[in-house]
Tab-separated table of C-alpha atoms in Angstrom:
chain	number	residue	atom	x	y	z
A	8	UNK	CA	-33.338	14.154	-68.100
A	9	UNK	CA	-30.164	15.061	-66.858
A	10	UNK	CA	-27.944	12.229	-65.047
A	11	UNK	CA	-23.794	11.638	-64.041
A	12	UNK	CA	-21.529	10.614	-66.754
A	13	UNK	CA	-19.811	7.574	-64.723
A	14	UNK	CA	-16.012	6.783	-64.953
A	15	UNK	CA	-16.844	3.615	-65.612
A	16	UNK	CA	-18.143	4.541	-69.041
A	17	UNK	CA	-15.103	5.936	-70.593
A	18	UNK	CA	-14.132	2.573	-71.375
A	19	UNK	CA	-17.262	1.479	-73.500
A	20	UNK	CA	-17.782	4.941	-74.868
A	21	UNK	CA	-14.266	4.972	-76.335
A	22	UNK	CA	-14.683	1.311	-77.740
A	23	UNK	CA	-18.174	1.827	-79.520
A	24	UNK	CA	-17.337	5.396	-80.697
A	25	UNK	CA	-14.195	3.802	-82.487
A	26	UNK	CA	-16.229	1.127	-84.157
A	27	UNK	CA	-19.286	3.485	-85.151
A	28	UNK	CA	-15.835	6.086	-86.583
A	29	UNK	CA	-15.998	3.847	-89.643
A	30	UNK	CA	-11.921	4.246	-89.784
A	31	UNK	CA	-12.092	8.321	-88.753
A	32	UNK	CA	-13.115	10.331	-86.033
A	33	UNK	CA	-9.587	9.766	-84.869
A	34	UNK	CA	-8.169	7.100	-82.495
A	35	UNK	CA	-10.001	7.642	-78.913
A	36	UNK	CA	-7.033	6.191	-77.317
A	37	UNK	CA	-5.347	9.395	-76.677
A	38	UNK	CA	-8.926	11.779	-75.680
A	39	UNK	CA	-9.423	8.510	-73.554
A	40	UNK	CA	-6.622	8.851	-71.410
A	41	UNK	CA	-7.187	12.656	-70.813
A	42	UNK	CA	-10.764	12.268	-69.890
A	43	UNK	CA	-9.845	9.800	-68.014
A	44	UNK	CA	-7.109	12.102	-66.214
A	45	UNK	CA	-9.481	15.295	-65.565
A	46	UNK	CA	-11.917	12.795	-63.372
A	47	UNK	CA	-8.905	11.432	-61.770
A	48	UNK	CA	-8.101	15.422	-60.764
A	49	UNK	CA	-11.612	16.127	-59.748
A	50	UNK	CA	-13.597	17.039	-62.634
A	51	UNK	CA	-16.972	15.586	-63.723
A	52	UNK	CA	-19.272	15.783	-66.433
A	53	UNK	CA	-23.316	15.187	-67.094
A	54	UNK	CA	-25.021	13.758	-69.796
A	55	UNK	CA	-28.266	15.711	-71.011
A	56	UNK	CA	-31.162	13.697	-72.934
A	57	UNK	CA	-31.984	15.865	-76.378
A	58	UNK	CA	-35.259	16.180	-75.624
A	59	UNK	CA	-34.754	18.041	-72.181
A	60	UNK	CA	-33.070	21.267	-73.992
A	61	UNK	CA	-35.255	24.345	-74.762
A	62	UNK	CA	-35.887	25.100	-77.851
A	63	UNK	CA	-33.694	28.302	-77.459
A	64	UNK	CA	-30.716	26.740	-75.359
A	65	UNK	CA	-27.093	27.286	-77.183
A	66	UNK	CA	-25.771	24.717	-78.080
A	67	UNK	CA	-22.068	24.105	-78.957
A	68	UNK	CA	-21.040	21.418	-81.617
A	69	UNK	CA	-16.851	20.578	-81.218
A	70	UNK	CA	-14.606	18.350	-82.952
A	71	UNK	CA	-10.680	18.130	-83.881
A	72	UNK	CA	-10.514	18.909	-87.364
A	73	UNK	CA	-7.532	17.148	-89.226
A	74	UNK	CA	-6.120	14.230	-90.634
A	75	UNK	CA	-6.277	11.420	-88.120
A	76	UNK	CA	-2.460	10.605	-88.677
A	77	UNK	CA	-1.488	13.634	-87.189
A	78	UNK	CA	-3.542	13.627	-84.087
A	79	UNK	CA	-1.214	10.266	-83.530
A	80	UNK	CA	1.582	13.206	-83.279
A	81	UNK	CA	-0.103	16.125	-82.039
A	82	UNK	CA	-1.401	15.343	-78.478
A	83	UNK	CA	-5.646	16.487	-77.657
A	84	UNK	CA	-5.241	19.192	-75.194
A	85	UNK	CA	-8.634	19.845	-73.187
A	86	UNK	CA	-8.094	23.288	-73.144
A	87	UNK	CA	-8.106	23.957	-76.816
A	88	UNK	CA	-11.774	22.547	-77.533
A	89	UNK	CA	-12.731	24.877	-73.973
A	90	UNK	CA	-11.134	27.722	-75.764
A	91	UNK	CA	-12.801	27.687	-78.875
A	92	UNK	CA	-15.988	27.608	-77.372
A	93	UNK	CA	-14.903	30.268	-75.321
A	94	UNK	CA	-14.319	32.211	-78.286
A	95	UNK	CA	-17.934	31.558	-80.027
A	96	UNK	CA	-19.287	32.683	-77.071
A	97	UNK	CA	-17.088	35.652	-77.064
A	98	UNK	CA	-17.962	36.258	-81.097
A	99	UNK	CA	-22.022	35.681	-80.505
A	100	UNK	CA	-22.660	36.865	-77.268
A	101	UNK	CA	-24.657	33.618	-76.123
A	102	UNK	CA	-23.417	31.524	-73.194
A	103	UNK	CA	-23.597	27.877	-74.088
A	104	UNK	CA	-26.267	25.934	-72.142
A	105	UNK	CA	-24.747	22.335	-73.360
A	106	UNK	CA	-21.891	20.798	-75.732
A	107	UNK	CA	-22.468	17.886	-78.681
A	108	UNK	CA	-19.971	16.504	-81.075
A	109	UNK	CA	-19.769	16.920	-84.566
A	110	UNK	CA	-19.294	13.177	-84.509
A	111	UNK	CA	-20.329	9.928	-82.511
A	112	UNK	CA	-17.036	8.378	-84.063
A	113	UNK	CA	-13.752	7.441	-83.016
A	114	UNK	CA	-11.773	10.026	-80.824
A	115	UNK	CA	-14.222	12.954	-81.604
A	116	UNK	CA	-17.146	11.230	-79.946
A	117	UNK	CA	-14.930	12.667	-76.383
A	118	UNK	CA	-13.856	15.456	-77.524
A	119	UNK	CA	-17.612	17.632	-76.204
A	120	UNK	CA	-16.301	15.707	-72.942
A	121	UNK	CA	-13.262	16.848	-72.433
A	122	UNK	CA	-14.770	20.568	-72.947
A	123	UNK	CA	-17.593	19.972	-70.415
A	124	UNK	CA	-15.165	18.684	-67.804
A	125	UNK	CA	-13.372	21.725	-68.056
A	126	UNK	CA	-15.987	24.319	-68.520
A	127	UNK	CA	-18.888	22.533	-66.414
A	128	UNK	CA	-21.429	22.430	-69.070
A	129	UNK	CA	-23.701	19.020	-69.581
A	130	UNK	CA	-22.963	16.767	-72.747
A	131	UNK	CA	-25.802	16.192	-74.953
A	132	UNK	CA	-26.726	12.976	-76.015
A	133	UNK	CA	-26.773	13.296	-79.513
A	134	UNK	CA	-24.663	14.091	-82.709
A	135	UNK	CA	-24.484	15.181	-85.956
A	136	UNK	CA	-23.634	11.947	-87.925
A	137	UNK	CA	-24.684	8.568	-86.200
A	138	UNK	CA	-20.759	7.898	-87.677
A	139	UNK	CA	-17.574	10.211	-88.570
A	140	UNK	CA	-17.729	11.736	-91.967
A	141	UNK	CA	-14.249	14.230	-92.972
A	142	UNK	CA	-15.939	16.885	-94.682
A	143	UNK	CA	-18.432	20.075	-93.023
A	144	UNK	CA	-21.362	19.282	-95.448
A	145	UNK	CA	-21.495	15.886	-94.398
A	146	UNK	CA	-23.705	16.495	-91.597
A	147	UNK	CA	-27.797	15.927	-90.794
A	148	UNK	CA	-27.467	19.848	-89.899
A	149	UNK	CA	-26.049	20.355	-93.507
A	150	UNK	CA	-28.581	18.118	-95.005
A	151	UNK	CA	-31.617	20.390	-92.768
A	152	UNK	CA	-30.307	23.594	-94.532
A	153	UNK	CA	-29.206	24.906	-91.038
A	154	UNK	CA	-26.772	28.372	-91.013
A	155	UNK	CA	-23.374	26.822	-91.439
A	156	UNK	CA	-21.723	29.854	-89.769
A	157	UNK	CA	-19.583	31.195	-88.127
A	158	UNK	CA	-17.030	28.643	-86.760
A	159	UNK	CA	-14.076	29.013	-84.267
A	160	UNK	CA	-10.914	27.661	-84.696
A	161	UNK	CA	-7.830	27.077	-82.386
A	162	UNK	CA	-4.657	25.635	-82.409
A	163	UNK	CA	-1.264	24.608	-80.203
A	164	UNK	CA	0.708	27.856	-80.942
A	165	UNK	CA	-1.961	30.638	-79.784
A	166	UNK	CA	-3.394	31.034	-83.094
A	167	UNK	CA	-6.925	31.321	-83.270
A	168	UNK	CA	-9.680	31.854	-86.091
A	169	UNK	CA	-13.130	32.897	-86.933
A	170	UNK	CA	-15.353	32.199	-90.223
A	171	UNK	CA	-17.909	34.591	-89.620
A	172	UNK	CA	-19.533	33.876	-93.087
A	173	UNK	CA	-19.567	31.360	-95.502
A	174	UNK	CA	-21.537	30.981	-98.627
A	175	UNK	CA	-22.322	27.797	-98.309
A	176	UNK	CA	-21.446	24.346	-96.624
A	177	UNK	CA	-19.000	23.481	-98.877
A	178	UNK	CA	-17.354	26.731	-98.563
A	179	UNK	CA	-17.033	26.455	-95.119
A	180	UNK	CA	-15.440	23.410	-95.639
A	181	UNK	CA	-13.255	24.817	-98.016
A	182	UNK	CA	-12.162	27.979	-95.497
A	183	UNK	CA	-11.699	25.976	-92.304
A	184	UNK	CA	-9.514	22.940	-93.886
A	185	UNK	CA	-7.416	25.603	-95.718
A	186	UNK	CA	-6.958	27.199	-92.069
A	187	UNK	CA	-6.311	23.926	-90.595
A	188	UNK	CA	-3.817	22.645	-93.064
A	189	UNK	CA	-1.834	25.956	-92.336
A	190	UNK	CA	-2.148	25.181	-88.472
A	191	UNK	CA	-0.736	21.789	-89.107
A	192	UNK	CA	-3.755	19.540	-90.176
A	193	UNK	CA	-4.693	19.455	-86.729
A	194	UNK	CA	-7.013	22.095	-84.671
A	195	UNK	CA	-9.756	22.378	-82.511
A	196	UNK	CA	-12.914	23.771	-83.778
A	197	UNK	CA	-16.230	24.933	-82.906
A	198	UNK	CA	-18.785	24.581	-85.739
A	199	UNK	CA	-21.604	27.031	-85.671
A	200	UNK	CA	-23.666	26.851	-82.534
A	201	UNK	CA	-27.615	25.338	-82.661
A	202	UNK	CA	-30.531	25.761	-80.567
A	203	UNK	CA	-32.281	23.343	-78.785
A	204	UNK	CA	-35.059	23.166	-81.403
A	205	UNK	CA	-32.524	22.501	-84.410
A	206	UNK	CA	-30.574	19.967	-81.779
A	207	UNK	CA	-34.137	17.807	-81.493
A	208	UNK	CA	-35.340	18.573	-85.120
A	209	UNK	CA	-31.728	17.251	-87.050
A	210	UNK	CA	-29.392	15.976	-84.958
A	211	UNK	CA	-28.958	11.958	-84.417
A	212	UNK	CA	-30.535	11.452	-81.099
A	213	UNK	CA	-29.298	9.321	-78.369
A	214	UNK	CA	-26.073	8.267	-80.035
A	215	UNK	CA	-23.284	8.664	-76.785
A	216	UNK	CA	-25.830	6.215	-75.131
A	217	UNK	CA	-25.921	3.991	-78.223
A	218	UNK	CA	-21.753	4.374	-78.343
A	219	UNK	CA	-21.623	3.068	-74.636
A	220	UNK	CA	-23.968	0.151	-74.806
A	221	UNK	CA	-22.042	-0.923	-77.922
A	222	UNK	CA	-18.534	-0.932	-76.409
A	223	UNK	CA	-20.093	-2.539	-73.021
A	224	UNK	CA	-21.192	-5.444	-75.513
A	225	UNK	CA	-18.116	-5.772	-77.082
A	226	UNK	CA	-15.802	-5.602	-73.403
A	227	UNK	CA	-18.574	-8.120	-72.334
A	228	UNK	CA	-17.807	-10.683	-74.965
A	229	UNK	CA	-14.470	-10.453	-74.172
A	230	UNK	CA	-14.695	-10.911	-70.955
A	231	UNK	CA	-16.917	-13.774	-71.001
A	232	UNK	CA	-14.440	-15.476	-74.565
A	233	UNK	CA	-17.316	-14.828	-77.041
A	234	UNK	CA	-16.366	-13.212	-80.004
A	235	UNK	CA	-16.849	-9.780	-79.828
A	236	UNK	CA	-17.143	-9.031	-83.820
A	237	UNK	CA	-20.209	-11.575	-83.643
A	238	UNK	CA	-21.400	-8.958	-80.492
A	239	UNK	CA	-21.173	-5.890	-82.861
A	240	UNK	CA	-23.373	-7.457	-85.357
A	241	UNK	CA	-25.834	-8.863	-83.007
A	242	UNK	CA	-25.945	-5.114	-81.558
A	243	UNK	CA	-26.049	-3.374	-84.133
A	244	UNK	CA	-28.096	-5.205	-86.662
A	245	UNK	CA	-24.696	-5.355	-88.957
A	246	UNK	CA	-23.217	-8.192	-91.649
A	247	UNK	CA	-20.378	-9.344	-92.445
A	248	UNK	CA	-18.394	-8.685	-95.525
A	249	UNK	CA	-15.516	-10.230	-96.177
A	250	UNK	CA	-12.811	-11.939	-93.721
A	251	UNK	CA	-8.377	-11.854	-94.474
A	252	UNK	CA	-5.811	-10.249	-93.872
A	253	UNK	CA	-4.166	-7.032	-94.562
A	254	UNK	CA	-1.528	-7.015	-97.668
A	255	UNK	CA	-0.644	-3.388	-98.152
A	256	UNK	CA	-1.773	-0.161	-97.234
A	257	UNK	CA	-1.743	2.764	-99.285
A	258	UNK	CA	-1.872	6.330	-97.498
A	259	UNK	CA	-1.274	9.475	-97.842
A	260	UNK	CA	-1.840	12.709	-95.756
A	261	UNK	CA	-2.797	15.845	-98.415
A	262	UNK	CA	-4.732	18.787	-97.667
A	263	UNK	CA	-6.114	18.006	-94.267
A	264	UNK	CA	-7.527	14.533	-95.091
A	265	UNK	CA	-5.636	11.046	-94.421
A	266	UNK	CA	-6.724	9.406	-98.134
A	267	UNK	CA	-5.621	5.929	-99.601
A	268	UNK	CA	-6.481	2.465	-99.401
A	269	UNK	CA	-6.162	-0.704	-97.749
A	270	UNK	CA	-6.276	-4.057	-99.689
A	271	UNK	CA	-7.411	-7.324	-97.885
A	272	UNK	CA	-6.572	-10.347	-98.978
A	273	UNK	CA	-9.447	-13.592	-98.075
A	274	UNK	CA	-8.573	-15.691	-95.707
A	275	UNK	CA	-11.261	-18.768	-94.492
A	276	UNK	CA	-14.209	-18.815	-96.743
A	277	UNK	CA	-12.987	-15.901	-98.561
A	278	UNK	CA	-10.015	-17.192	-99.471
A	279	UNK	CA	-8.858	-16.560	-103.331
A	280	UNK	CA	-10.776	-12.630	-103.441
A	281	UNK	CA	-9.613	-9.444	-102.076
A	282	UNK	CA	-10.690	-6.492	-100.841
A	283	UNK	CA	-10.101	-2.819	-101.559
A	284	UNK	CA	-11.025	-0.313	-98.802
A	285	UNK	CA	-10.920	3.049	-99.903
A	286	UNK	CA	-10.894	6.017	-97.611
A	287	UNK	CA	-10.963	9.428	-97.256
A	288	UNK	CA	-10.751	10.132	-93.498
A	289	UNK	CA	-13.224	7.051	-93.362
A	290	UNK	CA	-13.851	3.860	-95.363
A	291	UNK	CA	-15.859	5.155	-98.123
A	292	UNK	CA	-16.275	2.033	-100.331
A	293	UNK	CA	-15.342	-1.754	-100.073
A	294	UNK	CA	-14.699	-3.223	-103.428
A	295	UNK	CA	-14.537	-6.813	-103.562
A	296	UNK	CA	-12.116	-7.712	-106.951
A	297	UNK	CA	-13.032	-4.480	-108.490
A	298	UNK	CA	-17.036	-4.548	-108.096
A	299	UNK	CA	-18.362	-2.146	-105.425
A	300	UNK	CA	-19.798	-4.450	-102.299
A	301	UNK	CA	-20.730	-1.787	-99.796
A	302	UNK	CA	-20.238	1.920	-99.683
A	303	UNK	CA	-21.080	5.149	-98.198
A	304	UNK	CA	-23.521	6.046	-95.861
A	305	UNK	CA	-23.537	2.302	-95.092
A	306	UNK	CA	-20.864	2.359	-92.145
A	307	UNK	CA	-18.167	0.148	-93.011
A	308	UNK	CA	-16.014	-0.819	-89.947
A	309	UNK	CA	-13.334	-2.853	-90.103
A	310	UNK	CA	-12.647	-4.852	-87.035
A	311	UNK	CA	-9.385	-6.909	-85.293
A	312	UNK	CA	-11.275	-10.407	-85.896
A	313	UNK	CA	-9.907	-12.184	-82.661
A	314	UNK	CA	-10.862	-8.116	-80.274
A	315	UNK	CA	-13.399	-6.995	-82.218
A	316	UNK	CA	-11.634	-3.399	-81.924
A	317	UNK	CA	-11.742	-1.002	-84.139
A	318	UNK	CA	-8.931	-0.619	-86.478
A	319	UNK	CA	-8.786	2.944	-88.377
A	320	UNK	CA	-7.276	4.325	-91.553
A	321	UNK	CA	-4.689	5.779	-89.551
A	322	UNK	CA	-4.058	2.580	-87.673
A	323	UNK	CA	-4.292	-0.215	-90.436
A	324	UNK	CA	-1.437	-1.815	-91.463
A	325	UNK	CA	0.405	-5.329	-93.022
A	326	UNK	CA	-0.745	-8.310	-91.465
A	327	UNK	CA	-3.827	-7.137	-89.365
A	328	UNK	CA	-6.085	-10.351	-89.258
A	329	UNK	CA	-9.433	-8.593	-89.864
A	330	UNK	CA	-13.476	-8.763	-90.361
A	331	UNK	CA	-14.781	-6.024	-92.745
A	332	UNK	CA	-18.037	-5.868	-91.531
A	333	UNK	CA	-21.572	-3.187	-92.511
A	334	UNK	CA	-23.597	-1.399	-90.174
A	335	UNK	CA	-27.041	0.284	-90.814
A	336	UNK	CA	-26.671	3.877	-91.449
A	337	UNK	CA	-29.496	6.472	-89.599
A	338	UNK	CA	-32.254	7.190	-91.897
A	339	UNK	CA	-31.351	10.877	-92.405
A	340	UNK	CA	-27.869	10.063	-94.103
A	341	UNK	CA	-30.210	7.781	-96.717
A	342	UNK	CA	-32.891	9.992	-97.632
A	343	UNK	CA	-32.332	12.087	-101.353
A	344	UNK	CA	-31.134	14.832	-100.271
A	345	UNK	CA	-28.976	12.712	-97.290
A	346	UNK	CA	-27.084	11.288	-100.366
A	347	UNK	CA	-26.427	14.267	-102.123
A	348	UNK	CA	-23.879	15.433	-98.984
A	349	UNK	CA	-23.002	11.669	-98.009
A	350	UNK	CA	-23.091	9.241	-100.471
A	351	UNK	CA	-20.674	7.652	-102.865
A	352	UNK	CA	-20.745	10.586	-105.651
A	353	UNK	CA	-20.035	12.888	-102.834
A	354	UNK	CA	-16.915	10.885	-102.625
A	355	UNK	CA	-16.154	11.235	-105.937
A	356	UNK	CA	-17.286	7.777	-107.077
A	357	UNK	CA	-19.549	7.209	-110.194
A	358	UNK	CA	-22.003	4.738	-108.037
A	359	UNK	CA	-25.255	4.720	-107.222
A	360	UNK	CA	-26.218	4.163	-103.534
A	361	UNK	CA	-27.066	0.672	-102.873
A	362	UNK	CA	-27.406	-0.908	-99.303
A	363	UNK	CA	-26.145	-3.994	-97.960
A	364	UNK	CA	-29.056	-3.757	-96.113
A	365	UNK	CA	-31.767	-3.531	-98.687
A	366	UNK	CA	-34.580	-5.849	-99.319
């Protein structure tokens, strides 16, 4: 099935993708706007169910790659994510049949948007991550053992790159951030292209529709005075953490990741205990006075309690009043080999994987 993408969905899209970002994926704000621009000058995009590809359509994947600080500095041009697709098809000889991001979260979740609109290609309705993650491997098609090259990237001063090979996931990693650090921690990329059968067999299906119906519940709520954090949860199956304030933020932008930590003080029934939120790109792990309380691939989201917006790593700061709050993660991310790319030793943290949502 094949149907419009609606102007009218911008909205929600932007507000669930920011939510399921987990504190990455980049603010949507500015991706938002510009999508929001290119249907205001004409341009339209469609929205492709998964399941209606053939098995041997091309498929791109796009994101910005970065640190989410700088994308607050660097503007999203349309053009760039258009031009390194462009370039893959140049490099591989294969004209795209649809886009997908990288990403359902935050800003990146519009980025295969703002290609389509310019190249007239359908968005598919799936990703890569049910989330944002910062890192190449981090991916379901990383954790299927799919080719990891090559990958296209572009940036704001002409410059434009190709991995042709890489010997593994993590290289890849490795090779593209070192070329997007040089560029300025910010660039657009596309990853190495899938099929139609690899799109169905490992991506996470049906997450743009998923995005939209979870901002629509939280603009709903507001709309009608509810609380929209108590929306999130009811849509998303999700619990809450921990409720305060934010006390001090701790960031720092080093080679092509946005890393630190926030610290949330209790406020309410939580009052006396705080909260550390450490991040890499994304919250990785809540501790609550130094014991681990949630971590990765849990998504931990840390809403505005009064909007229920999202509020990311590059966005937190002093006196936020805030709801920490855990979503359920998509099955891939918590299988064995899921944890090996995603969980919290892939962070760097001596933990075993244990869910808030576990029996």
């Amino acid at each position: 099935m094949i149907r419009d993408f609606d102007e009218s969905e911008i909205d929600p899209l932007a507000v669930g993708a920011w939510i399921l970002g987990t504190g990455g994926g980049g603010s949507p704000y500015l991706a938002q706007l510009n999508l929001k621009k290119l249907y205001k000058d004409g341009k339209r995009v469609k929205l492709i169910d998964p399941m209606a590809l053939d098995d041997n359509d091309a498929i791109a994947v796009v994101s910005k790659m970065g640190a989410p600080l700088v994308g607050q500095e660097r503007l999203v041009d349309p053009a760039h994510l258009a031009r390194a697709m462009e370039l893959m098809e140049g490099y591989t000889g294969r004209k795209f049949r649809a886009v997908m991001s990288v990403e359902i979260g935050g800003g990146n979740a519009l980025s295969p948007f703002l290609a389509a609109a310019m190249l007239d290609i359908p968005v598919v309705d799936a990703d890569a991550m049910g989330r944002a993650y910062p890192e190449a491997q981090m991916t379901s098609f990383a954790i299927g053992d799919l080719p990891m090259y090559p990958l296209t990237l572009v940036d704001c001063r002409d410059n434009e790159a190709i991995v042709a090979k890489a010997a593994s996931w993590k290289w890849m990693e490795r090779i593209s951030r070192k070329i997007c650090t040089e560029v300025g921690s910010t660039s657009a990329t596309c990853k190495a292209p899938r099929t139609g059968k690899e799109v169905k067999e490992w991506g996470v299906l049906n997450t743009v529709t998923k995005a939209i119906s979870l901002g629509r519940a939280v603009l709903e709520a507001r709309t009608a005075h509810a609380d929209p954090v108590e929306a999130v949860l009811k849509h998303e199956g999700g619990k809450v953490l921990f409720k305060g304030k934010i006390t001090d933020v701790d960031r720092t932008t080093t080679g092509g990741f946005l890393r630190g930590a926030a610290y949330v003080e209790g406020l309410d029934d939580d009052r006396g205990t705080k909260v550390e939120l450490a991040f890499q790109n994304e919250w990785a792990v809540a501790f609550r006075n130094g014991e681990a309380i949630a971590m990765t691939p849990d998504l931990i989201c840390l809403l505005d309690s009064v909007s229920g917006e999202a509020i990311g790593t590059e966005t937190v700061r002093y006196g936020q009043r805030v709801t920490v709050v855990a979503l359920p993660a998509p099955g891939v991310l918590t299988t064995p080999k899921g944890l090996e790319h995603v969980g919290p030793r892939a962070f760097g943290y001596d933990l075993d994987f244990k869910s808030v949502f576990a029996a």
